Amino acid sequence: MENYQFSIGETMQYTLSAVEMLRILGYTQPLNGEWLEKLKQDHPINLPKTYTEFMELMADCPLLATSNLWVGKMERRAAPRIPHTYYDELLEMINDRKDRWSKRPGRYERALYELSQLPAEQWQEKVSNYFLIGSDYANGMGEFGIRIEDTEKDDPPVYWHKDGDDFSTWKLESETLSDFLLNVLIEALACIDYQTAEYELETKGWRCQEYYNLKKDDWVASKSVLKRYGIDYSAVKKYKANSGKVFCCYNCEKNTFFVGATAEGDLSLTAINRSEAEPIFLDTDSLEFLIEEAKLFIKTKDKSERDDLTQYMLYTKEPKTEIHLSDHCFMYTPLQPEGDENLLFLPFGEKKPVFVLCSGATFVEVLSKALKEKPKSTNEELAAALNLYLQTENH
Protein backbone atom coordinates (compact mmCIF):
# COMPACT_ATOMS: atom_id res chain seq x y z
CA MET A 1 0.00 0.00 0.00
CA GLU A 2 2.86 2.40 0.81
CA ASN A 3 4.73 3.91 -2.10
CA TYR A 4 8.25 3.11 -0.91
CA GLN A 5 9.76 -0.07 0.48
CA PHE A 6 13.24 0.82 1.74
CA SER A 7 16.04 -1.61 2.44
CA ILE A 8 18.41 -1.50 5.39
CA GLY A 9 21.26 -1.18 2.91
CA GLU A 10 20.15 2.28 1.82
CA THR A 11 22.00 5.19 3.34
CA MET A 12 20.41 6.19 6.63
CA GLN A 13 22.13 8.77 8.83
CA TYR A 14 21.59 8.69 12.58
CA THR A 15 24.13 11.24 13.86
CA LEU A 16 23.31 14.55 12.16
CA SER A 17 23.68 17.64 14.32
CA ALA A 18 20.84 20.13 14.73
CA VAL A 19 22.61 22.63 12.44
CA GLU A 20 23.19 19.97 9.79
CA MET A 21 19.49 19.10 9.88
CA LEU A 22 18.50 22.74 9.56
CA ARG A 23 20.75 23.25 6.56
CA ILE A 24 19.21 20.23 4.81
CA LEU A 25 15.78 21.70 5.52
CA GLY A 26 16.84 24.91 3.77
CA TYR A 27 17.81 27.12 6.72
CA THR A 28 21.19 28.17 5.40
CA GLN A 29 21.21 31.94 5.89
CA PRO A 30 20.99 33.96 9.12
CA LEU A 31 17.40 35.09 9.65
CA ASN A 32 18.03 37.91 12.07
CA GLY A 33 21.66 38.81 12.64
CA GLU A 34 20.70 41.89 14.66
CA TRP A 35 18.89 39.71 17.21
CA LEU A 36 22.03 37.75 18.08
CA GLU A 37 24.26 40.82 18.04
CA LYS A 38 21.97 42.62 20.48
CA LEU A 39 21.96 39.55 22.71
CA LYS A 40 25.77 39.64 22.83
CA GLN A 41 25.75 43.36 23.62
CA ASP A 42 23.21 43.01 26.41
CA HIS A 43 25.12 40.15 28.03
CA PRO A 44 28.90 40.61 28.16
CA ILE A 45 29.60 36.88 28.18
CA ASN A 46 31.06 34.58 25.57
CA LEU A 47 28.09 32.77 24.11
CA PRO A 48 28.92 29.11 23.36
CA LYS A 49 29.85 28.42 19.74
CA THR A 50 27.21 25.66 19.52
CA TYR A 51 24.54 28.13 20.62
CA THR A 52 25.50 30.97 18.27
CA GLU A 53 25.76 28.65 15.23
CA PHE A 54 22.27 27.37 15.92
CA MET A 55 20.69 30.72 16.75
CA GLU A 56 22.15 32.36 13.66
CA LEU A 57 19.67 30.19 11.75
CA MET A 58 16.78 30.10 14.23
CA ALA A 59 16.45 33.59 15.73
CA ASP A 60 12.80 34.66 15.32
CA CYS A 61 12.16 31.59 13.14
CA PRO A 62 8.57 30.22 13.16
CA LEU A 63 9.91 26.65 13.02
CA LEU A 64 10.59 26.73 16.78
CA ALA A 65 7.91 29.23 17.82
CA THR A 66 6.30 26.65 20.12
CA SER A 67 9.46 24.89 21.26
CA ASN A 68 11.24 24.82 24.62
CA LEU A 69 13.98 27.08 23.23
CA TRP A 70 13.58 30.85 23.37
CA VAL A 71 14.08 32.11 19.82
CA GLY A 72 12.53 35.56 20.21
CA LYS A 73 9.10 35.43 18.57
CA MET A 74 7.00 32.76 20.22
CA GLU A 75 3.54 31.70 19.10
CA ARG A 76 0.65 33.02 21.25
CA ARG A 77 2.95 35.37 23.17
CA ALA A 78 2.76 39.12 22.73
CA ALA A 79 6.25 39.70 24.13
CA PRO A 80 9.27 37.91 22.63
CA ARG A 81 11.15 35.37 24.73
CA ILE A 82 14.75 36.58 24.82
CA PRO A 83 17.55 34.71 26.64
CA HIS A 84 18.84 36.46 29.77
CA THR A 85 20.69 35.68 32.99
CA TYR A 86 19.16 34.09 36.05
CA TYR A 87 20.34 37.03 38.18
CA ASP A 88 18.48 39.41 35.85
CA GLU A 89 15.33 37.39 36.37
CA LEU A 90 15.72 37.24 40.14
CA LEU A 91 16.35 40.99 40.27
CA GLU A 92 13.20 41.63 38.25
CA MET A 93 11.18 39.48 40.67
CA ILE A 94 12.66 41.34 43.64
CA ASN A 95 11.82 44.74 42.12
CA ASP A 96 8.26 43.56 41.47
CA ARG A 97 7.82 42.55 45.11
CA LYS A 98 9.99 44.89 47.19
CA ASP A 99 7.20 47.34 47.91
CA ARG A 100 4.69 44.67 48.87
CA TRP A 101 6.54 41.93 50.76
CA SER A 102 4.02 39.77 52.57
CA LYS A 103 3.95 40.04 56.37
CA ARG A 104 3.86 36.26 56.52
CA PRO A 105 5.57 35.16 53.31
CA GLY A 106 6.00 31.56 52.21
CA ARG A 107 9.32 29.78 51.79
CA TYR A 108 9.77 31.06 48.24
CA GLU A 109 9.04 34.67 49.20
CA ARG A 110 11.34 34.50 52.23
CA ALA A 111 14.21 33.22 50.12
CA LEU A 112 13.66 36.00 47.60
CA TYR A 113 13.55 38.58 50.39
CA GLU A 114 16.77 37.29 51.97
CA LEU A 115 18.49 37.48 48.59
CA SER A 116 17.31 41.08 48.19
CA GLN A 117 19.11 42.04 51.37
CA LEU A 118 22.49 41.06 49.94
CA PRO A 119 24.63 43.10 47.53
CA ALA A 120 24.47 41.58 44.04
CA GLU A 121 28.18 40.68 44.19
CA GLN A 122 27.41 38.35 47.13
CA TRP A 123 24.57 36.47 45.45
CA GLN A 124 26.95 33.78 44.26
CA GLU A 125 27.27 32.70 47.90
CA LYS A 126 23.58 31.76 47.84
CA VAL A 127 22.81 30.88 44.23
CA SER A 128 24.75 30.32 41.02
CA ASN A 129 24.07 32.39 37.93
CA TYR A 130 22.86 30.85 34.66
CA PHE A 131 22.34 32.01 31.11
CA LEU A 132 18.67 31.12 30.54
CA ILE A 133 17.90 29.86 27.04
CA GLY A 134 14.44 28.35 27.27
CA SER A 135 11.54 26.98 29.26
CA ASP A 136 8.97 24.21 29.13
CA TYR A 137 6.66 25.92 26.65
CA ALA A 138 3.72 23.54 26.91
CA ASN A 139 3.59 23.16 30.69
CA GLY A 140 5.38 26.23 32.09
CA MET A 141 7.15 24.09 34.66
CA GLY A 142 10.60 25.62 34.67
CA GLU A 143 13.59 26.94 32.75
CA PHE A 144 16.71 25.67 31.00
CA GLY A 145 20.05 27.34 31.50
CA ILE A 146 23.82 27.18 31.07
CA ARG A 147 26.03 27.99 34.04
CA ILE A 148 27.71 31.32 33.44
CA GLU A 149 31.14 29.81 34.08
CA ASP A 150 30.40 27.21 31.37
CA THR A 151 29.55 29.73 28.64
CA GLU A 152 33.24 29.83 27.76
CA LYS A 153 32.93 26.24 26.51
CA ASP A 154 31.96 25.47 22.91
CA ASP A 155 29.41 22.82 23.91
CA PRO A 156 28.55 23.13 27.62
CA PRO A 157 26.01 21.11 29.62
CA VAL A 158 22.45 22.39 30.08
CA TYR A 159 20.63 22.46 33.42
CA TRP A 160 16.98 22.57 34.46
CA HIS A 161 15.33 24.57 37.25
CA LYS A 162 11.79 23.62 38.22
CA ASP A 163 9.37 26.38 39.17
CA GLY A 164 8.89 26.49 42.94
CA ASP A 165 12.18 24.78 43.80
CA ASP A 166 14.86 26.53 45.81
CA PHE A 167 16.70 29.12 43.71
CA SER A 168 19.90 27.09 44.02
CA THR A 169 18.33 23.79 42.90
CA TRP A 170 19.36 23.07 39.32
CA LYS A 171 19.58 19.59 37.83
CA LEU A 172 21.51 18.36 34.81
CA GLU A 173 19.20 18.27 31.77
CA SER A 174 21.68 17.41 29.03
CA GLU A 175 25.38 16.70 29.11
CA THR A 176 25.89 18.83 26.00
CA LEU A 177 24.15 21.85 24.53
CA SER A 178 24.31 20.22 21.09
CA ASP A 179 22.20 17.31 22.37
CA PHE A 180 19.74 19.70 23.98
CA LEU A 181 19.30 21.65 20.74
CA LEU A 182 18.87 18.44 18.77
CA ASN A 183 16.23 17.33 21.27
CA VAL A 184 14.36 20.63 20.88
CA LEU A 185 14.45 20.43 17.08
CA ILE A 186 13.35 16.80 16.85
CA GLU A 187 10.51 17.33 19.31
CA ALA A 188 9.32 20.29 17.24
CA LEU A 189 9.47 18.23 14.02
CA ALA A 190 7.51 15.43 15.71
CA CYS A 191 4.58 17.88 16.14
CA ILE A 192 3.47 16.18 19.36
CA ASP A 193 1.89 19.19 21.05
CA TYR A 194 1.81 21.68 18.18
CA GLN A 195 1.71 21.55 14.37
CA THR A 196 3.85 24.70 14.12
CA ALA A 197 6.84 23.04 12.47
CA GLU A 198 4.68 21.27 9.88
CA TYR A 199 3.04 24.54 8.78
CA GLU A 200 6.42 26.28 8.58
CA LEU A 201 8.04 23.47 6.59
CA GLU A 202 5.16 23.50 4.10
CA THR A 203 6.04 27.12 3.27
CA LYS A 204 9.54 25.93 2.38
CA GLY A 205 8.35 23.18 0.07
CA TRP A 206 8.36 20.20 2.44
CA ARG A 207 5.63 17.62 3.01
CA CYS A 208 4.99 16.08 6.44
CA GLN A 209 3.16 12.74 6.40
CA GLU A 210 2.30 10.54 9.33
CA TYR A 211 2.20 6.78 8.82
CA TYR A 212 -1.38 5.48 8.77
CA ASN A 213 -2.44 1.84 8.85
CA LEU A 214 -5.61 1.68 6.78
CA LYS A 215 -6.41 -1.94 7.66
CA LYS A 216 -6.21 -1.24 11.40
CA ASP A 217 -7.64 2.27 10.99
CA ASP A 218 -5.05 3.86 13.26
CA TRP A 219 -1.85 5.92 13.19
CA VAL A 220 0.26 3.44 15.16
CA ALA A 221 3.44 2.17 13.54
CA SER A 222 5.71 -0.64 14.76
CA LYS A 223 9.32 -1.74 14.64
CA SER A 224 8.48 -3.86 11.59
CA VAL A 225 7.20 -0.70 9.88
CA LEU A 226 10.46 1.07 10.75
CA LYS A 227 12.42 -1.83 9.26
CA ARG A 228 10.30 -1.63 6.10
CA TYR A 229 11.55 1.92 5.60
CA GLY A 230 15.18 1.07 6.33
CA ILE A 231 15.23 2.32 9.94
CA ASP A 232 17.27 0.43 12.50
CA TYR A 233 15.44 1.19 15.76
CA SER A 234 18.44 0.14 17.83
CA ALA A 235 20.59 2.74 16.02
CA VAL A 236 18.39 5.80 16.61
CA LYS A 237 19.06 7.94 19.65
CA LYS A 238 15.92 8.59 21.67
CA TYR A 239 15.28 11.96 23.29
CA LYS A 240 12.69 12.76 25.90
CA ALA A 241 9.57 14.72 25.01
CA ASN A 242 6.71 16.10 27.09
CA SER A 243 5.30 12.60 26.86
CA GLY A 244 7.41 9.63 25.85
CA LYS A 245 10.43 9.78 23.54
CA VAL A 246 11.25 11.18 20.10
CA PHE A 247 13.89 10.22 17.53
CA CYS A 248 14.99 11.16 14.02
CA CYS A 249 17.07 9.79 11.16
CA TYR A 250 17.73 10.90 7.59
CA ASN A 251 17.76 8.93 4.34
CA CYS A 252 20.07 10.95 2.13
CA GLU A 253 19.23 8.97 -1.03
CA LYS A 254 15.55 9.84 -0.71
CA ASN A 255 16.17 13.25 0.95
CA THR A 256 13.73 12.20 3.65
CA PHE A 257 13.67 12.70 7.41
CA PHE A 258 11.90 10.09 9.51
CA VAL A 259 10.71 11.42 12.87
CA GLY A 260 9.31 9.02 15.42
CA ALA A 261 7.59 9.40 18.76
CA THR A 262 6.70 6.90 21.47
CA ALA A 263 4.04 7.48 24.10
CA GLU A 264 2.13 5.03 26.29
CA GLY A 265 3.52 2.11 24.35
CA ASP A 266 2.46 3.41 20.93
CA LEU A 267 4.84 4.37 18.15
CA SER A 268 4.09 7.03 15.54
CA LEU A 269 6.22 7.78 12.48
CA THR A 270 6.33 10.90 10.30
CA ALA A 271 8.15 11.24 6.99
CA ILE A 272 9.34 14.69 5.88
CA ASN A 273 10.32 14.98 2.22
CA ARG A 274 10.01 17.46 -0.63
CA SER A 275 6.48 18.22 -1.76
CA GLU A 276 7.43 17.69 -5.42
CA ALA A 277 8.77 14.18 -4.67
CA GLU A 278 6.63 11.07 -4.51
CA PRO A 279 4.96 10.67 -1.08
CA ILE A 280 6.65 8.22 1.27
CA PHE A 281 3.45 7.07 2.96
CA LEU A 282 -0.04 6.75 1.59
CA ASP A 283 -1.43 10.31 1.49
CA THR A 284 -4.71 10.34 3.41
CA ASP A 285 -5.87 13.34 1.36
CA SER A 286 -5.28 11.67 -2.01
CA LEU A 287 -7.35 9.73 -4.52
CA GLU A 288 -5.05 6.77 -3.91
CA PHE A 289 -6.06 6.65 -0.24
CA LEU A 290 -9.76 6.57 -1.18
CA ILE A 291 -9.10 3.83 -3.74
CA GLU A 292 -7.28 1.77 -1.11
CA GLU A 293 -10.13 2.38 1.32
CA ALA A 294 -12.72 1.33 -1.26
CA LYS A 295 -10.70 -1.78 -2.21
CA LEU A 296 -10.61 -2.82 1.43
CA PHE A 297 -14.36 -2.44 1.82
CA ILE A 298 -15.12 -4.15 -1.50
CA LYS A 299 -12.89 -7.08 -0.55
CA THR A 300 -14.50 -7.53 2.88
CA LYS A 301 -18.00 -7.04 1.45
CA ASP A 302 -18.94 -5.27 4.67
CA LYS A 303 -22.21 -3.50 3.88
CA SER A 304 -21.94 -1.04 6.79
CA GLU A 305 -18.46 -0.02 5.73
CA ARG A 306 -19.55 0.20 2.10
CA ASP A 307 -22.42 2.48 3.11
CA ASP A 308 -19.90 4.82 4.76
CA LEU A 309 -18.53 5.54 1.28
CA THR A 310 -21.67 5.42 -0.81
CA GLN A 311 -23.61 7.98 1.23
CA TYR A 312 -21.06 10.70 0.42
CA MET A 313 -19.94 12.63 -2.63
CA LEU A 314 -16.39 12.65 -3.97
CA TYR A 315 -14.98 16.20 -4.13
CA THR A 316 -11.80 17.89 -5.35
CA LYS A 317 -10.38 21.30 -4.46
CA GLU A 318 -9.83 22.18 -8.11
CA PRO A 319 -12.08 21.45 -11.12
CA LYS A 320 -10.75 18.28 -12.77
CA THR A 321 -11.27 16.72 -16.18
CA GLU A 322 -8.76 13.99 -15.38
CA ILE A 323 -7.72 12.87 -11.93
CA HIS A 324 -4.47 11.30 -10.72
CA LEU A 325 -3.60 9.17 -7.71
CA SER A 326 -1.82 12.02 -5.92
CA ASP A 327 -4.62 14.57 -6.44
CA HIS A 328 -6.36 15.93 -3.35
CA CYS A 329 -9.76 14.22 -3.02
CA PHE A 330 -12.14 13.78 -0.12
CA MET A 331 -15.52 12.35 0.75
CA TYR A 332 -18.16 14.62 2.24
CA THR A 333 -21.93 14.81 2.49
CA PRO A 334 -23.90 16.30 -0.46
CA LEU A 335 -23.65 20.10 -0.43
CA GLN A 336 -26.21 22.69 -1.47
CA PRO A 337 -25.13 25.43 -3.93
CA GLU A 338 -24.56 28.92 -2.52
CA GLY A 339 -24.90 32.25 -4.31
CA ASP A 340 -25.75 33.14 -7.86
CA GLU A 341 -22.91 31.08 -9.34
CA ASN A 342 -24.17 27.84 -7.77
CA LEU A 343 -20.80 27.20 -6.14
CA LEU A 344 -20.34 24.57 -3.43
CA PHE A 345 -18.57 25.41 -0.17
CA LEU A 346 -17.62 23.35 2.85
CA PRO A 347 -19.15 24.61 6.12
CA PHE A 348 -15.69 24.85 7.68
CA GLY A 349 -12.18 26.03 6.81
CA GLU A 350 -11.38 28.60 4.15
CA LYS A 351 -14.24 29.91 2.04
CA LYS A 352 -13.06 28.30 -1.18
CA PRO A 353 -15.29 26.39 -3.62
CA VAL A 354 -15.09 22.62 -3.96
CA PHE A 355 -16.06 20.56 -7.00
CA VAL A 356 -18.02 17.31 -7.29
CA LEU A 357 -16.24 14.50 -9.07
CA CYS A 358 -18.94 11.85 -8.65
CA SER A 359 -21.11 10.23 -6.01
CA GLY A 360 -19.62 7.80 -3.53
CA ALA A 361 -21.96 5.11 -4.88
CA THR A 362 -20.63 5.65 -8.40
CA PHE A 363 -17.03 5.62 -7.16
CA VAL A 364 -17.52 2.23 -5.46
CA GLU A 365 -19.46 0.87 -8.43
CA VAL A 366 -16.73 1.80 -10.96
CA LEU A 367 -14.00 0.25 -8.82
CA SER A 368 -16.05 -2.87 -8.11
CA LYS A 369 -16.63 -3.42 -11.83
CA ALA A 370 -12.93 -2.91 -12.65
CA LEU A 371 -11.86 -5.31 -9.89
CA LYS A 372 -14.37 -7.90 -11.03
CA GLU A 373 -12.91 -7.79 -14.54
CA LYS A 374 -9.34 -7.78 -13.23
CA PRO A 375 -9.06 -8.70 -9.51
CA LYS A 376 -5.40 -7.64 -9.29
CA SER A 377 -5.87 -4.21 -10.87
CA THR A 378 -3.26 -1.68 -9.78
CA ASN A 379 -4.28 1.64 -8.29
CA GLU A 380 -3.19 3.32 -11.54
CA GLU A 381 -5.54 1.03 -13.49
CA LEU A 382 -8.41 1.78 -11.12
CA ALA A 383 -7.78 5.52 -11.48
CA ALA A 384 -7.82 5.03 -15.28
CA ALA A 385 -11.18 3.23 -15.01
CA LEU A 386 -12.57 6.12 -12.99
CA ASN A 387 -11.29 8.64 -15.55
CA LEU A 388 -12.82 6.64 -18.39
CA TYR A 389 -16.17 6.70 -16.63
CA LEU A 390 -15.94 10.45 -15.92
CA GLN A 391 -15.04 11.27 -19.53
CA THR A 392 -17.85 9.06 -20.85
CA GLU A 393 -20.40 10.63 -18.55
CA ASN A 394 -19.26 14.16 -19.36
CA HIS A 395 -19.73 13.52 -23.04
Short mmCIF file of N, CA, C and O in Angstrom, two decimals, residues 27 56 83 94 137 142 148 164 178 201 273 284 329 349 365:
data_model
loop_
_atom_site.label_atom_id
_atom_site.label_comp_id
_atom_site.label_asym_id
_atom_site.label_seq_id
_atom_site.Cartn_x
_atom_site.Cartn_y
_atom_site.Cartn_z
N TYR A 27 17.46 25.97 5.88
CA TYR A 27 17.81 27.12 6.72
C TYR A 27 19.32 27.30 6.65
O TYR A 27 20.07 26.80 7.50
N GLU A 56 21.99 31.59 14.90
CA GLU A 56 22.15 32.36 13.66
C GLU A 56 21.11 31.95 12.63
O GLU A 56 20.70 32.75 11.78
N PRO A 83 16.65 35.24 25.61
CA PRO A 83 17.55 34.71 26.64
C PRO A 83 18.11 35.81 27.54
O PRO A 83 18.35 36.93 27.07
N ILE A 94 12.48 40.57 42.41
CA ILE A 94 12.66 41.34 43.64
C ILE A 94 12.06 42.73 43.48
O ILE A 94 11.35 43.24 44.37
N TYR A 137 7.68 25.07 27.27
CA TYR A 137 6.66 25.92 26.65
C TYR A 137 5.26 25.41 26.91
O TYR A 137 4.34 26.16 27.20
N GLY A 142 9.27 25.22 34.27
CA GLY A 142 10.60 25.62 34.67
C GLY A 142 11.42 26.12 33.50
O GLY A 142 10.89 26.33 32.40
N ILE A 148 26.93 30.21 34.00
CA ILE A 148 27.71 31.32 33.44
C ILE A 148 29.17 30.93 33.25
O ILE A 148 29.79 31.26 32.22
N GLY A 164 9.25 26.79 41.56
CA GLY A 164 8.89 26.49 42.94
C GLY A 164 9.99 25.86 43.74
O GLY A 164 9.93 25.84 44.97
N SER A 178 24.64 20.72 22.42
CA SER A 178 24.31 20.22 21.09
C SER A 178 23.21 19.17 21.16
O SER A 178 22.31 19.13 20.32
N LEU A 201 7.33 24.25 7.62
CA LEU A 201 8.04 23.47 6.59
C LEU A 201 7.28 23.46 5.27
O LEU A 201 7.89 23.44 4.20
N ASN A 273 9.57 14.93 3.47
CA ASN A 273 10.32 14.98 2.22
C ASN A 273 9.77 16.10 1.35
O ASN A 273 8.78 16.76 1.70
N THR A 284 -3.31 10.48 3.01
CA THR A 284 -4.71 10.34 3.41
C THR A 284 -5.62 11.35 2.73
O THR A 284 -6.85 11.24 2.84
N CYS A 329 -8.35 14.60 -2.92
CA CYS A 329 -9.76 14.22 -3.02
C CYS A 329 -10.28 13.92 -1.62
O CYS A 329 -9.52 13.52 -0.74
N GLY A 349 -13.42 25.69 7.51
CA GLY A 349 -12.18 26.03 6.81
C GLY A 349 -12.32 27.28 5.96
O GLY A 349 -13.23 28.10 6.15
N GLU A 365 -18.96 1.70 -7.32
CA GLU A 365 -19.46 0.87 -8.43
C GLU A 365 -18.41 0.72 -9.53
O GLU A 365 -18.19 -0.38 -10.05
#
